[in-house]
Each structure stands twice: as C-alpha cells, then as structure tokens.
C-alpha cells in the first residue's frame, strides 16, 4: 500500500487503538437507502413478483398477496412454497440471480435531510455510486507476534473442547441432532488434521471481513491461524483482544481520523480501500455485517453483495456467508428422518395442535430433497430479504455465475469456467442482540421442550469459525474447480443442480431447527406460551 493511506502501528498499546464508533466524512448525511420510502416487505414482494413474471410456468401454482403487509403476515407459508417451485425448475440458478439483481436494483445512494428523514435530493443508484472514484480510507496495520498456528477449540455447554477433543464435541452435536453429519464430520477432520501438526495455518491468506466486529465473526480465529485481515466495521477492534499472545498474522483497520467505517455511508470509499488492500491479488471475503432495525439487515446484506459485484472478479478468491436457520434451507436426510420419528412419537397435545393447523408441517419435499419451513414472521421482512435473498440465493447465484453475476451460462454448465468458491454454513439460533424482545425471550425459555438449542454466542462463534477454517483449508488445498460433467437436461438437470446446492449448504450447525417435525413459526408461538407460563411478566412486556 502507498504511504499516504497506510501507517504501521508501533504497538497495540498506542493511542491509535481508542474505541471509536462515530463515522465522519464529507457527506455525513449521505447513505444507502431504499427508493421512495419502500419497506422490507415491499422489496421482498417486488423481488418475488419479478421472478414470477419472468418465469410464469415455474410459479403457476403460486399467488402472492398484492398488499405488502399481507405478504409479510404469510411469509412463513409463502417463502417455502416459492423456493420449492424454484428448485423444481431447470431455471433455478437463473431465478436466483434475477431475484438478487432485482432486490439490489432498489438500493439508492442519496443525501438525507439534517434529521436523517426524507431525501434532500433524488440521489442515484448504489451501482452508480460504486462506479465513482473515491479515495481509500487511511488504514492502521497491526502485526501480531503469535506463532501463526491455530489450535482448534470450541466451547459447548460450559465445556471447552481442544484439538482431538473436537471429535467428542462432534459426537455430542450428532447425538443431540444439533448439526448435520457433514458439519460434525468437518470437525472430526479438523481434529485429525491438527493432531498431525503443531496446529492449523492460514499464513499468507488475506481476508476482507465485512462486519468484522459482529458477534459471530471469525476474525480472531483467522488471526490465530496467521491470516492477514482487513477489518471493516463501524467499530474499531478492542485493544484487549489485540493483546492476546495467541494472535498472529496482521490486522488492518480504518485509521483514527475516521473512526470505524459505515458500509452504508461510504460504500465507494470501502470499495477503494478493498482495491488498495488487495493490490491486484485475490482475497477472501467474509459477509458478516448485520444490524437490527427495520431496514438494517436488508440494506447491509445487499450492499455487501453489491460491493463484491463491483470488484474485478480476479480479486475475489472466495465468499463466506453465515446463514440463520430461520429461513428456507435444505434439510439433510438424517434430520428429515429424525423429524419423521418425532412426528410419529408426538404427544397428544401436539397431534391436536397439528390437526387444528396451529402446528404446520416442518418440511416440504422437492423431488429427492427436503426444505425446511423455518421462517419466523416476527423477525420481519427485512430479515428475510437479508437471509433468503441476500445470503441463500446470493450464495447460489455467485457460485453459479461468479462474483460479477454475469455470463449467459452457469459455471456448472460450462467446463471452461472456473467456479468461484462459495461457503454458506449455518449457525444455530443464538443469544445475540437480534433476540432482544419479550416474545423471543419467552420463546428461549420454552425452547428446551422442543429439542431446540439456543446457543450462546461463544458456542456459535467458535464452532462456525472452525467450519469456516475447514472450508478455507479445503479451498486452498484444491485447484480451481472446473466442471466437465456431461450436459444434462430435464429432470436429470434439476436433480443434479439440487444435489449441488445441497452440497453447498450442507455444513449446518442448526441447533435442532432442521430436525423439527413442525414449522418453526408454530413452535416459536408454543414455546413462547410455555416461557410466559414460567415468567408471566414477559406477557406484560410483550403487550406494552
């Protein structure tokens, strides 16, 4: 990097490590927004309707409500139906790309008035803003003196599992049906790989982490493994973490003059900073930025994807997403079998609730695959745009078409094109700021009776970070993937694509959500009632 924008930090005790959260800049009131005051439900509805209009034969049996609020109220029912119809089509990848691009087209970059309310000027599209020239943000570099070797460890139910003990953790998660066999197998492989060396290393690998300070970010695991990480977040890295002797590699973050960086306020500057950090060489991307609020999840998720799309494809080595279980996703065969057993053994009360419709079926069948009915309406439409469109469909589209989402033919149908490495692992329902509501608190209290794990952040972070390391080690060991399978058509092509997608999403630490015989929406309501019975004050807080 040039000296103008890049300074070496003398040591982690420097004044440069003050915790700063306020973003400054020349255009303080400019930010990414939705055009014409649109809501998350508006964007969800418009994106799905775009696909239905372009592929009417695929969605002939699906009708969406005209009103956004009606769509929002029926998300738990309609999103699995939409996904089932999409996956039953030969055009599944095309539809995924169309939905992602359609949602992103609503993003604007505009200047708000002094109160942050109405737009002071019409503004332009986010893609136009990303195409403008911008100065890279000044960065501070911290070289960390650790051994550049990760000794894999994870915490679960107040026990710490280290090295070869990860096999015991894998067994515990498997027995409780909290993770897929692919995920527990990955932990066992890490344990075996670590046992044959002094630790695991990602030395020489470079990462851009959007939302590096997020509660489930893998940043410190990557640093322990010796990686070089560009920290992009509204907050600066805390000094107490940087003082840990196990950390190695290097951490770069925005200089004190600008505090942290808000992706929504300075997307063009973030893009310029990434280009300077990459210096013409490929880097890995972690898509972890998240914000609560009415539009926060939607705006951040789509903006991260658009920044990646705007970069030269040669700079994008891999993309990593961390999915929530509370959306539509593939169900592993072993979890589908457990759900069937639990449905057969259900209590009289639960059978009665199922007959009355209070509890709906937990899975939909699409040919040889199962889909989870795990959408929770209370999390809002913005959350589903972020999870279903901004992560799940985006992971599929990027995997199929590359980081620019261009080309007429998906990579799996073109043996001359290298596949972009995309990782889309799943974290369980986790005690984070996103669950801070009386209803969700009541659901947490009653969740144990439904064989659900509500994980502590330390557990979800440690296990999911190790799954990411497993992905990355596999990607760096392998040559770029080129598919040379024969061209398939009709039902064979549909089944082959579904199998590829199931592989893409197979590393699931789902906490039992995927093994439920009933849709999660109904389970959350029932668990909340049980929780309120245990703590009645929650009812008054919910109704205030």
Coordinates of C-alpha atoms in Angstrom, one line a residue, residues 149 186 189-190 192-194 197 199-203 205 207 284 317-318 421 423 468-481:
X149 CA -0.8 -21.7 14.3
X186 CA -15.8 -31.4 9.3
X189 CA -11.4 -33.8 10.1
X190 CA -10.1 -30.6 11.7
X192 CA -7.3 -35.2 12.8
X193 CA -5.6 -32.5 10.7
X194 CA -4.5 -30.6 13.8
X197 CA 0.9 -30.9 13.1
X199 CA -1.7 -26.5 14.5
X200 CA -3.6 -25.2 11.5
X201 CA -2.2 -22.3 9.5
X202 CA -3.7 -19.8 7.1
X203 CA -0.5 -17.8 6.9
X205 CA -4.1 -15.9 3.1
X207 CA -9.3 -11.7 4.1
X284 CA -11.3 -14.0 0.6
X317 CA -11.0 -15.7 -4.2
X318 CA -14.0 -16.9 -2.1
X421 CA -15.5 -20.9 -4.1
X423 CA -19.2 -21.2 1.5
X468 CA -15.1 -21.7 8.0
X469 CA -11.5 -22.7 8.6
X470 CA -12.3 -26.2 7.3
X471 CA -13.8 -24.7 4.2
X472 CA -10.8 -22.5 3.6
X473 CA -8.2 -25.2 4.1
X474 CA -10.1 -27.3 1.6
X475 CA -10.2 -24.5 -0.9
X476 CA -6.5 -23.6 -0.6
X477 CA -5.6 -27.3 -0.9
X478 CA -7.6 -27.7 -4.2
X479 CA -7.1 -26.4 -7.6
X480 CA -9.8 -24.1 -9.1
X481 CA -12.8 -26.2 -9.8

